[in-house]
CSV table of C-alpha atoms in Angstrom, one decimal:
chain,number,residue,atom,x,y,z
A,1,UNK,CA,104.9,84.9,213.3
A,2,UNK,CA,104.8,83.2,216.6
A,3,UNK,CA,101.6,82.0,218.3
A,4,UNK,CA,102.0,84.7,221.0
A,5,UNK,CA,102.4,87.5,218.4
A,6,UNK,CA,99.3,86.2,216.5
A,7,UNK,CA,97.2,86.2,219.8
A,8,UNK,CA,98.4,89.8,220.5
A,9,UNK,CA,97.5,91.0,217.0
A,10,UNK,CA,94.1,89.4,217.3
A,11,UNK,CA,93.5,91.0,220.7
A,12,UNK,CA,94.5,94.4,219.2
A,13,UNK,CA,92.2,94.0,216.3
A,14,UNK,CA,89.3,92.9,218.6
A,15,UNK,CA,89.9,96.0,220.8
A,16,UNK,CA,89.5,98.3,217.8
A,17,UNK,CA,86.1,97.0,216.9
A,18,UNK,CA,85.3,95.8,220.4
A,19,UNK,CA,82.2,97.9,221.3
A,20,UNK,CA,80.3,97.1,218.1
A,21,UNK,CA,81.3,93.5,218.2
A,22,UNK,CA,80.4,93.0,221.8
A,23,UNK,CA,77.1,94.8,221.4
A,24,UNK,CA,76.2,92.8,218.3
A,25,UNK,CA,76.9,89.5,220.1
A,26,UNK,CA,74.8,90.5,223.0
A,27,UNK,CA,71.9,91.8,220.8
A,28,UNK,CA,72.0,88.6,218.6
A,29,UNK,CA,71.8,86.4,221.7
A,30,UNK,CA,68.8,88.3,223.0
A,31,UNK,CA,67.1,88.4,219.6
A,32,UNK,CA,67.5,84.6,219.3
A,33,UNK,CA,65.8,84.2,222.7
A,34,UNK,CA,63.0,86.7,221.7
A,35,UNK,CA,62.3,85.1,218.3
A,36,UNK,CA,63.1,81.5,218.9
A,37,UNK,CA,65.4,81.5,215.8
A,38,UNK,CA,69.1,81.9,215.4
A,39,UNK,CA,70.2,85.0,213.5
A,40,UNK,CA,71.9,84.1,210.3
A,41,UNK,CA,73.9,87.3,209.8
A,42,UNK,CA,74.2,90.9,210.7
A,43,UNK,CA,73.9,92.7,207.4
A,44,UNK,CA,74.1,96.3,208.7
A,45,UNK,CA,75.3,98.0,211.9
A,46,UNK,CA,75.3,101.7,212.8
A,47,UNK,CA,75.8,103.7,216.0
A,48,UNK,CA,72.8,105.7,217.2
A,49,UNK,CA,72.5,108.4,219.9
A,50,UNK,CA,71.2,105.8,222.3
A,51,UNK,CA,73.3,102.8,221.3
A,52,UNK,CA,73.2,100.7,218.2
A,53,UNK,CA,70.9,99.8,215.3
A,54,UNK,CA,71.4,96.4,213.5
A,55,UNK,CA,69.8,94.8,210.5
A,56,UNK,CA,69.8,91.1,211.0
A,57,UNK,CA,68.9,88.2,208.7
A,58,UNK,CA,67.1,85.2,210.2
A,59,UNK,CA,66.0,82.0,208.5
A,60,UNK,CA,62.3,81.7,209.3
A,61,UNK,CA,61.5,78.7,207.3
A,62,UNK,CA,64.0,76.1,206.2
A,63,UNK,CA,63.2,74.3,202.9
A,64,UNK,CA,64.9,71.8,200.7
A,65,UNK,CA,66.6,72.9,198.5
A,66,UNK,CA,68.0,75.7,200.7
A,67,UNK,CA,67.7,78.2,197.9
A,68,UNK,CA,63.9,78.2,198.6
A,69,UNK,CA,64.3,78.9,202.4
A,70,UNK,CA,62.4,81.9,203.6
A,71,UNK,CA,64.5,84.5,205.4
A,72,UNK,CA,63.4,87.7,207.2
A,73,UNK,CA,65.2,91.0,207.7
A,74,UNK,CA,64.9,92.5,211.2
A,75,UNK,CA,65.8,95.9,212.5
A,76,UNK,CA,67.1,95.8,216.0
A,77,UNK,CA,67.7,98.8,218.3
A,78,UNK,CA,70.0,98.1,221.3
A,79,UNK,CA,71.5,100.2,224.1
A,80,UNK,CA,75.3,100.8,224.2
A,81,UNK,CA,75.9,97.4,225.8
A,82,UNK,CA,73.9,95.5,223.2
A,83,UNK,CA,70.7,95.0,225.3
A,84,UNK,CA,67.7,94.8,222.9
A,85,UNK,CA,65.4,97.8,223.3
A,86,UNK,CA,63.2,97.1,220.3
A,87,UNK,CA,63.0,95.0,217.2
A,88,UNK,CA,60.8,94.5,214.2
A,89,UNK,CA,60.6,92.4,211.1
A,90,UNK,CA,61.1,94.6,208.0
A,91,UNK,CA,60.4,92.0,205.3
A,92,UNK,CA,60.5,88.3,204.3
A,93,UNK,CA,62.1,87.0,201.2
A,94,UNK,CA,63.4,83.7,199.7
A,95,UNK,CA,67.1,83.0,199.8
A,96,UNK,CA,67.2,82.7,196.0
A,97,UNK,CA,65.3,85.9,195.4
A,98,UNK,CA,67.2,88.2,193.0
A,99,UNK,CA,66.0,91.2,195.0
A,100,UNK,CA,67.2,90.0,198.4
A,101,UNK,CA,66.6,92.2,201.4
A,102,UNK,CA,65.8,95.9,200.7
A,103,UNK,CA,68.3,98.4,202.0
């Protein structure tokens, strides 16, 4: 596979998941500004009538060892472009917790 073909395949793949990916990137950037913490991962994503709903995991307290770090699960509602409309912390948990975030 040539480099040009690989770039074209990547562009096609991004176009298929484009709206969700672009919206999640925008929402995560805004959430980082609002909370002062960098989102660790997006653990859920669903379209809504008004845009998108995300579940995001954020490290709230880094500890050594990392398995004892405290994370929080946030629910984020965003418009179709990924602009945050609302967010709330659902729960906090330790990284090594066997329960993890509730679904």
